[in-house]
Short mmCIF file of C-alpha atoms and ligand atoms in Angstrom, two decimals:
data_model
loop_
_atom_site.label_atom_id
_atom_site.label_comp_id
_atom_site.label_asym_id
_atom_site.label_seq_id
_atom_site.Cartn_x
_atom_site.Cartn_y
_atom_site.Cartn_z
CA UNK A 1 0.00 0.00 0.00
CA UNK A 2 1.29 3.45 -0.83
CA UNK A 3 1.43 6.13 1.86
CA UNK A 4 -1.42 7.98 0.09
CA UNK A 5 -3.66 4.97 0.35
CA UNK A 6 -2.70 4.51 3.97
CA UNK A 7 -3.53 8.16 4.69
CA UNK A 8 -6.92 7.64 3.02
CA UNK A 9 -7.52 4.53 5.06
CA UNK A 10 -6.52 6.19 8.37
CA UNK A 11 -8.74 9.19 7.64
CA UNK A 12 -11.76 6.86 7.61
CA UNK A 13 -11.24 5.79 11.22
CA UNK A 14 -13.79 7.71 13.32
CA UNK A 15 -11.42 8.56 16.19
CA UNK A 16 -7.82 9.80 16.49
CA UNK A 17 -5.57 7.35 14.63
CA UNK A 18 -2.04 7.44 13.26
CA UNK A 19 0.53 5.11 11.72
CA UNK A 20 4.22 4.75 12.55
CA UNK A 21 6.57 2.73 10.36
CA UNK A 22 9.88 1.00 11.13
CA UNK A 23 11.81 4.27 10.67
CA UNK A 24 9.82 5.43 13.76
CA UNK A 25 8.23 8.25 11.80
CA UNK A 26 4.54 9.04 11.64
CA UNK A 27 3.49 8.15 8.10
CA UNK A 28 -0.22 8.93 8.37
CA UNK A 29 -2.59 10.66 10.79
CA UNK A 30 -6.27 11.55 10.53
CA UNK A 31 -7.86 14.91 11.37
CA UNK A 32 -8.91 13.78 14.85
CA UNK A 33 -5.31 12.81 15.65
CA UNK A 34 -4.05 16.17 14.40
CA UNK A 35 -6.62 17.98 16.53
CA UNK A 36 -5.59 15.94 19.56
CA UNK A 37 -1.82 16.13 19.07
CA UNK A 38 -0.64 18.80 16.63
CA UNK A 39 -1.27 19.77 13.01
CA UNK A 40 2.00 18.93 11.24
CA UNK A 41 2.80 15.53 12.65
CA UNK A 42 3.15 13.45 9.51
CA UNK A 43 6.84 12.84 8.76
CA UNK A 44 7.94 13.58 12.34
CA UNK A 45 9.54 11.10 14.73
CA UNK A 46 6.70 9.75 16.88
CA UNK A 47 8.52 10.42 20.18
CA UNK A 48 8.67 14.15 19.47
CA UNK A 49 4.87 14.19 19.26
CA UNK A 50 3.82 11.58 21.77
CA UNK A 51 6.00 12.36 24.76
CA UNK A 52 4.29 10.40 27.47
CA UNK A 53 6.66 7.57 28.53
CA UNK A 54 3.97 4.89 28.63
CA UNK A 55 2.85 5.77 25.08
CA UNK A 56 6.44 5.76 23.77
CA UNK A 57 6.95 2.36 25.41
CA UNK A 58 3.80 0.90 23.89
CA UNK A 59 4.73 2.06 20.40
CA UNK A 60 8.35 0.89 20.67
CA UNK A 61 7.18 -2.48 21.94
CA UNK A 62 4.70 -2.89 19.11
CA UNK A 63 7.33 -1.97 16.50
CA UNK A 64 9.79 -4.39 18.03
CA UNK A 65 7.54 -7.39 18.65
CA UNK A 66 5.11 -6.67 15.81
CA UNK A 67 2.40 -7.61 18.28
CA UNK A 68 -0.47 -5.65 19.82
CA UNK A 69 0.09 -3.26 22.76
CA UNK A 70 -2.21 -1.07 24.77
CA UNK A 71 -1.76 1.99 26.98
CA UNK A 72 -3.30 5.28 28.09
CA UNK A 73 -2.76 8.78 26.80
CA UNK A 74 -3.69 11.65 29.11
CA UNK A 75 -4.63 14.98 27.68
CA UNK A 76 -6.64 18.11 28.27
CA UNK A 77 -9.15 19.56 25.84
CA UNK A 78 -9.05 23.01 27.38
CA UNK A 79 -12.13 22.44 29.51
CA UNK A 80 -11.25 19.19 31.27
CA UNK A 81 -8.70 16.41 31.58
CA UNK A 82 -9.28 13.66 29.05
CA UNK A 83 -8.16 10.05 28.98
CA UNK A 84 -7.60 8.03 25.83
CA UNK A 85 -7.08 4.32 25.59
CA UNK A 86 -4.42 3.72 22.93
CA UNK A 87 -4.44 0.43 21.03
CA UNK A 88 -1.46 -0.36 18.80
CA UNK A 89 -1.78 -3.02 16.10
CA UNK A 90 0.97 -4.10 13.76
CA UNK A 91 0.23 -4.40 10.05
CA UNK A 92 2.73 -6.54 8.17
CA UNK A 93 3.77 -5.44 4.72
CA UNK A 94 2.12 -2.02 4.64
CA UNK A 95 3.93 1.28 4.20
CA UNK A 96 6.65 2.38 1.82
CA UNK A 97 9.40 1.05 4.05
CA UNK A 98 9.51 -2.72 4.21
CA UNK A 99 8.69 -4.50 7.43
CA UNK A 100 5.27 -3.01 7.90
CA UNK A 101 3.86 -0.30 10.15
CA UNK A 102 1.90 0.17 13.28
CA UNK A 103 -1.57 1.62 13.62
CA UNK A 104 -2.34 3.43 16.87
CA UNK A 105 -5.96 4.22 17.66
CA UNK A 106 -6.95 6.60 20.46
CA UNK A 107 -10.29 5.90 22.05
CA UNK A 108 -11.71 8.61 24.32
CA UNK A 109 -12.65 6.91 27.60
CA UNK A 110 -13.04 10.12 29.63
CA UNK A 111 -16.77 9.60 30.20
CA UNK A 112 -16.20 5.99 31.29
CA UNK A 113 -13.57 7.17 33.77
CA UNK A 114 -15.89 9.89 35.04
CA UNK A 115 -18.79 7.47 35.45
CA UNK A 116 -16.72 5.06 37.46
CA UNK A 117 -15.35 7.89 39.59
CA UNK A 118 -18.91 9.04 40.23
CA UNK A 119 -19.94 5.54 41.19
CA UNK A 120 -17.06 5.27 43.66
CA UNK A 121 -17.87 8.67 45.17
CA UNK A 122 -21.50 7.73 45.43
CA UNK A 123 -20.83 4.46 47.23
CA UNK A 124 -18.41 6.25 49.57
CA UNK A 125 -21.02 8.93 50.31
CA UNK A 126 -23.84 6.48 50.92
CA UNK A 127 -21.69 4.38 53.23
CA UNK A 128 -20.64 7.45 55.14
CA UNK A 129 -24.21 8.73 55.46
CA UNK A 130 -25.45 5.36 56.70
CA UNK A 131 -22.53 4.76 59.00
CA UNK A 132 -23.09 7.86 61.13
CA UNK A 133 -26.57 6.91 62.39
CA UNK A 134 -25.60 3.26 62.52
CA UNK A 135 -22.64 4.00 64.77
CA UNK A 136 -24.92 6.00 67.05
CA UNK A 137 -27.43 3.14 67.20
CA UNK A 138 -24.74 0.60 68.03
CA UNK A 139 -23.34 2.85 70.73
CA UNK A 140 -26.71 3.25 72.42
CA UNK A 141 -27.49 -0.45 72.23
CA UNK A 142 -24.21 -1.04 74.02
CA UNK A 143 -25.05 1.55 76.69
CA UNK A 144 -28.55 0.13 77.20
CA UNK A 145 -27.14 -3.32 77.73
CA UNK A 146 -24.53 -2.08 80.19
CA UNK A 147 -24.40 1.08 82.29
CA UNK A 148 -27.95 2.31 81.55
CA UNK A 149 -29.64 -1.09 81.98
CA UNK A 150 -31.60 -0.11 85.09
CA UNK A 151 -31.85 3.64 84.53
CA UNK A 152 -35.39 4.22 83.30
CA UNK A 153 -34.91 7.93 82.54
CA UNK A 154 -31.73 7.42 80.53
CA UNK A 155 -33.35 4.49 78.73
CA UNK A 156 -36.24 6.63 77.50
CA UNK A 157 -33.91 9.34 76.33
CA UNK A 158 -31.65 6.89 74.50
CA UNK A 159 -34.58 5.13 72.89
CA UNK A 160 -35.77 8.50 71.59
CA UNK A 161 -32.37 9.20 70.03
CA UNK A 162 -32.24 5.67 68.60
CA UNK A 163 -35.66 6.21 67.12
CA UNK A 164 -34.51 9.46 65.46
CA UNK A 165 -31.38 7.84 64.06
CA UNK A 166 -33.30 4.85 62.72
CA UNK A 167 -35.75 7.26 61.09
CA UNK A 168 -32.90 9.10 59.48
CA UNK A 169 -31.58 5.85 57.99
CA UNK A 170 -35.04 5.00 56.80
CA UNK A 171 -35.41 8.39 55.11
CA UNK A 172 -32.02 8.02 53.49
CA UNK A 173 -32.89 4.61 52.04
CA UNK A 174 -36.26 5.96 50.91
CA UNK A 175 -34.60 8.93 49.18
CA UNK A 176 -32.02 6.68 47.52
CA UNK A 177 -34.74 4.43 46.13
CA UNK A 178 -36.69 7.43 45.00
CA UNK A 179 -33.64 8.90 43.24
CA UNK A 180 -33.03 5.58 41.57
CA UNK A 181 -36.59 5.37 40.31
CA UNK A 182 -36.61 8.93 39.05
CA UNK A 183 -33.30 8.48 37.27
CA UNK A 184 -34.37 5.29 35.56
CA UNK A 185 -37.51 6.87 34.11
CA UNK A 186 -35.97 10.23 33.31
CA UNK A 187 -36.38 9.60 29.57
CA UNK A 188 -40.01 8.51 29.83
CA UNK A 189 -42.29 11.48 29.20
CA UNK A 190 -44.99 11.90 31.87
CA UNK A 191 -48.54 11.55 30.55
CA UNK A 192 -50.97 12.51 33.31
CA UNK A 193 -53.12 15.62 33.04
CA UNK A 194 -52.69 17.54 36.25
CA UNK A 195 -54.00 20.73 37.78
CA UNK A 196 -51.17 22.60 39.43
CA UNK A 197 -52.98 24.93 41.82
CA UNK A 198 -54.89 22.07 43.41
CA UNK A 199 -51.71 20.04 43.69
CA UNK A 200 -49.93 22.91 45.41
CA UNK A 201 -52.88 23.50 47.73
CA UNK A 202 -52.86 19.91 48.91
CA UNK A 203 -49.04 19.90 49.24
CA UNK A 204 -49.31 23.02 51.40
CA UNK A 205 -51.97 21.43 53.55
CA UNK A 206 -49.79 18.46 54.34
CA UNK A 207 -46.89 20.77 55.25
CA UNK A 208 -48.96 23.02 57.51
CA UNK A 209 -48.10 21.19 60.74
CA UNK A 210 -44.38 21.53 59.99
CA UNK A 211 -44.85 25.22 59.21
CA UNK A 212 -46.84 25.82 62.38
CA UNK A 213 -44.14 24.17 64.50
CA UNK A 214 -41.57 26.43 62.88
CA UNK A 215 -43.90 29.48 63.19
CA UNK A 216 -43.83 29.99 59.46
CA UNK A 217 -46.70 31.50 57.49
CA UNK A 218 -47.43 29.65 54.23
CA UNK A 219 -49.16 31.51 51.41
CA UNK A 220 -50.15 30.56 47.89
CA UNK A 221 -50.81 33.05 45.10
CA UNK A 222 -52.13 31.54 41.88
CA UNK A 223 -54.07 32.66 38.81
CA UNK A 224 -57.83 32.23 38.97
CA UNK A 225 -59.06 29.10 37.32
CA UNK A 226 -57.23 25.84 36.74
CA UNK A 227 -53.58 25.69 35.65
CA UNK A 228 -53.35 22.41 33.82
CA UNK A 229 -50.35 20.70 32.30
CA UNK A 230 -49.02 17.27 31.45
CA UNK A 231 -46.91 15.82 34.21
CA UNK A 232 -46.50 13.21 36.88
CA UNK A 233 -48.68 14.09 39.85
CA UNK A 234 -46.73 12.23 42.56
CA UNK A 235 -43.36 13.41 41.31
CA UNK A 236 -44.37 17.06 41.06
CA UNK A 237 -45.77 16.80 44.53
CA UNK A 238 -42.38 15.51 45.65
CA UNK A 239 -40.68 18.50 43.98
CA UNK A 240 -42.85 21.09 45.73
CA UNK A 241 -42.80 19.22 49.02
CA UNK A 242 -39.01 19.36 49.11
CA UNK A 243 -38.78 22.99 48.01
CA UNK A 244 -41.39 24.18 50.50
CA UNK A 245 -39.96 21.97 53.25
CA UNK A 246 -36.49 23.44 52.56
CA UNK A 247 -38.01 26.92 52.72
CA UNK A 248 -39.47 26.12 56.12
CA UNK A 249 -36.42 24.27 57.46
CA UNK A 250 -33.65 26.52 56.20
CA UNK A 251 -35.45 29.80 55.50
CA UNK A 252 -38.08 29.62 58.23
CA UNK A 253 -36.38 32.27 60.36
CA UNK A 254 -37.80 34.79 57.89
CA UNK A 255 -41.27 33.88 59.16
CA UNK A 256 -42.88 33.17 55.79
CA UNK A 257 -42.72 30.95 52.74
CA UNK A 258 -44.61 32.24 49.73
CA UNK A 259 -45.58 30.14 46.76
CA UNK A 260 -46.43 31.99 43.57
CA UNK A 261 -47.78 30.49 40.38
CA UNK A 262 -47.35 32.44 37.16
CA UNK A 263 -48.62 31.11 33.87
CA UNK A 264 -47.56 32.64 30.57
CA UNK A 265 -48.17 31.96 26.90
CA UNK A 266 -44.57 32.62 26.00
CA UNK A 267 -42.01 31.99 28.69
CA UNK A 268 -38.54 33.42 27.99
CA UNK A 269 -36.80 30.27 29.28
CA UNK A 270 -39.05 27.75 27.54
CA UNK A 271 -39.77 29.71 24.34
CA UNK A 272 -43.36 28.67 24.58
CA UNK A 273 -46.27 28.31 26.98
CA UNK A 274 -45.08 27.52 30.48
CA UNK A 275 -45.85 27.90 34.13
CA UNK A 276 -43.48 29.15 36.82
CA UNK A 277 -43.79 28.19 40.45
CA UNK A 278 -41.69 30.26 42.83
CA UNK A 279 -40.97 29.23 46.39
CA UNK A 280 -39.78 32.32 48.22
CA UNK A 281 -38.39 32.52 51.73
CA UNK A 282 -36.95 35.45 53.68
CA UNK A 283 -34.38 33.37 55.55
CA UNK A 284 -30.58 33.62 55.77
CA UNK A 285 -30.04 32.79 52.09
CA UNK A 286 -27.38 30.61 50.50
CA UNK A 287 -23.85 31.78 49.74
CA UNK A 288 -23.25 32.08 45.99
CA UNK A 289 -20.37 29.57 46.13
CA UNK A 290 -22.87 26.82 46.96
CA UNK A 291 -25.46 27.59 44.29
CA UNK A 292 -23.95 25.67 41.34
CA UNK A 293 -23.53 22.50 43.40
CA UNK A 294 -26.83 22.52 45.30
CA UNK A 295 -28.45 19.80 43.19
CA UNK A 296 -25.54 17.37 43.59
CA UNK A 297 -26.29 14.31 45.65
CA UNK A 298 -25.46 14.77 49.32
CA UNK A 299 -24.43 18.38 48.82
CA UNK A 300 -25.41 20.58 51.74
CA UNK A 301 -24.80 24.30 51.99
CA UNK A 302 -24.80 24.24 55.78
CA UNK A 303 -24.05 20.65 56.48
CA UNK A 304 -24.24 20.83 60.25
CA UNK A 305 -27.64 22.47 60.28
CA UNK A 306 -28.99 20.27 57.50
CA UNK A 307 -28.04 17.06 59.32
CA UNK A 308 -29.43 18.41 62.56
CA UNK A 309 -32.75 18.98 60.80
CA UNK A 310 -32.68 15.42 59.50
CA UNK A 311 -31.82 16.33 55.88
CA UNK A 312 -30.25 13.69 53.67
CA UNK A 313 -28.90 16.14 51.09
CA UNK A 314 -30.70 14.19 48.35
CA UNK A 315 -33.83 16.32 48.10
CA UNK A 316 -32.67 18.76 45.44
CA UNK A 317 -30.96 15.99 43.43
CA UNK A 318 -34.35 14.27 43.20
CA UNK A 319 -36.04 17.60 42.36
CA UNK A 320 -33.56 18.19 39.54
CA UNK A 321 -34.15 14.78 37.95
CA UNK A 322 -37.93 15.10 38.16
CA UNK A 323 -37.82 18.54 36.54
CA UNK A 324 -35.52 17.19 33.80
CA UNK A 325 -38.02 14.45 33.15
CA UNK A 326 -40.67 17.15 32.69
CA UNK A 327 -38.33 19.05 30.32
CA UNK A 328 -38.43 21.94 32.76
CA UNK A 329 -35.88 24.16 34.46
CA UNK A 330 -34.88 24.83 38.05
CA UNK A 331 -33.47 28.22 39.02
CA UNK A 332 -32.17 29.45 42.36
CA UNK A 333 -31.60 33.03 43.37
CA UNK A 334 -30.37 33.88 46.81
CA UNK A 335 -29.29 36.98 48.69
CA UNK A 336 -27.38 36.44 51.90
CA UNK A 337 -29.43 37.77 54.78
CA UNK A 338 -32.47 38.42 52.56
CA UNK A 339 -33.72 35.03 51.45
CA UNK A 340 -33.91 32.47 48.70
CA UNK A 341 -36.17 31.95 45.72
CA UNK A 342 -36.40 28.61 43.94
CA UNK A 343 -38.18 28.78 40.60
CA UNK A 344 -39.55 25.73 38.80
CA UNK A 345 -40.37 26.34 35.15
CA UNK A 346 -42.55 23.71 33.50
CA UNK A 347 -43.56 23.66 29.84
CA UNK A 348 -47.29 23.43 29.09
N1 ATP B 1 -34.44 27.73 51.16
C1 ATP B 1 -33.19 27.45 51.55
N2 ATP B 1 -32.48 28.33 52.32
C2 ATP B 1 -31.20 28.03 52.70
N3 ATP B 1 -30.55 26.90 52.39
C3 ATP B 1 -31.20 25.98 51.64
C4 ATP B 1 -32.54 26.21 51.17
N4 ATP B 1 -32.92 25.13 50.44
C5 ATP B 1 -31.87 24.29 50.45
N5 ATP B 1 -30.85 24.79 51.18
C6 ATP B 1 -29.53 24.14 51.38
O1 ATP B 1 -29.37 23.19 50.33
C7 ATP B 1 -29.04 21.92 50.85
C8 ATP B 1 -29.58 20.83 49.96
O2 ATP B 1 -30.98 20.72 50.05
P1 ATP B 1 -31.69 19.32 49.80
O3 ATP B 1 -33.16 19.51 49.79
O4 ATP B 1 -31.06 18.71 48.60
O5 ATP B 1 -31.21 18.45 51.03
P2 ATP B 1 -31.74 18.38 52.52
O6 ATP B 1 -32.92 19.25 52.71
O7 ATP B 1 -30.55 18.57 53.40
O8 ATP B 1 -32.19 16.88 52.63
P3 ATP B 1 -33.61 16.23 52.21
O9 ATP B 1 -34.31 17.18 51.31
O10 ATP B 1 -33.24 14.96 51.54
O11 ATP B 1 -34.31 16.03 53.51
C9 ATP B 1 -29.60 21.92 52.26
O12 ATP B 1 -28.88 21.04 53.07
C10 ATP B 1 -29.43 23.38 52.69
O13 ATP B 1 -28.13 23.55 53.20
MG1 MG B 2 -34.62 19.13 51.43
#
């Protein structure tokens, strides 16, 4: 095969690919390889282009043994670190120089790496979150069997704490299952016809006891007449329950949580008919540094306070997935000392 034919052949490979012959020069490279490495690489010695020791080794080995080798090439695309899996295969009898040449193909495995990193982080987080209440439970069981065995007052107090900790674990498992369910049906469009004002009214009613305990006034402002849209009733209820509950728990010091429903025929964010539900509190607000990460699993802006209030840090992650499923948007605006507004925008 002539070098021209080889170049033609390499250009058809849908990922970065290049060829190196026995003179150790690059004899062909496709556009993806040039974008990844450098523009004028054909004709150059491969080691002046691919400087990472493990890549040089893999290529030298393949040229020497004429057998397959495999390694990793680390790079950065400007926005993030990228990882490529490099497979070298020897092709006997190709190339202008006798003895054949090697084909190196770079497969981008960045997303695979990221997914497995996320999975590891997730398992570590879940274990940590479960371990804290579990350790407390085990400690109290020990105490109840030993020193506090005959102390009725201490026993009652410990049982109360154990009850709280067990409830926390139960909530955590419930939230994890819920997140799992929501994630697995994220691509299934909801089909129910729902009426939003009624849904919000009934959500508010079930949160009234919590609000009364926290001395928080709940108010709902909505357009007259029904606000109907296609959605999943239970899931949207879960969204507003968490947002209003957060408003009460974290913003309750402001004394009120307002819910406002605004319907419009042409929403700027949705470029079409949509409805906005705002949950507004006058509490301490959230520092801007936290805002971009708020919907990450287990992320808490004020982790001490959130744990104390029994939060699992999964609420907004679930909210985010449900809103995605509805092709909607979630926005947060917060002013330290003034309060926080969460806005849910749903297409109609
Ligand atoms: N209205 C708010 N005002 C101040 N901080 C808030 C507000 N809403 C949420 N936060 C912060 O965002 C964090 C994440 O909220 P999220 O609902 O995801 O978790 P959570 O409430 O701690 O747990 P869960 O909802 O599972 O019980 C909270 O821990 C809290 O620090
Ligand atoms: Mg919450």
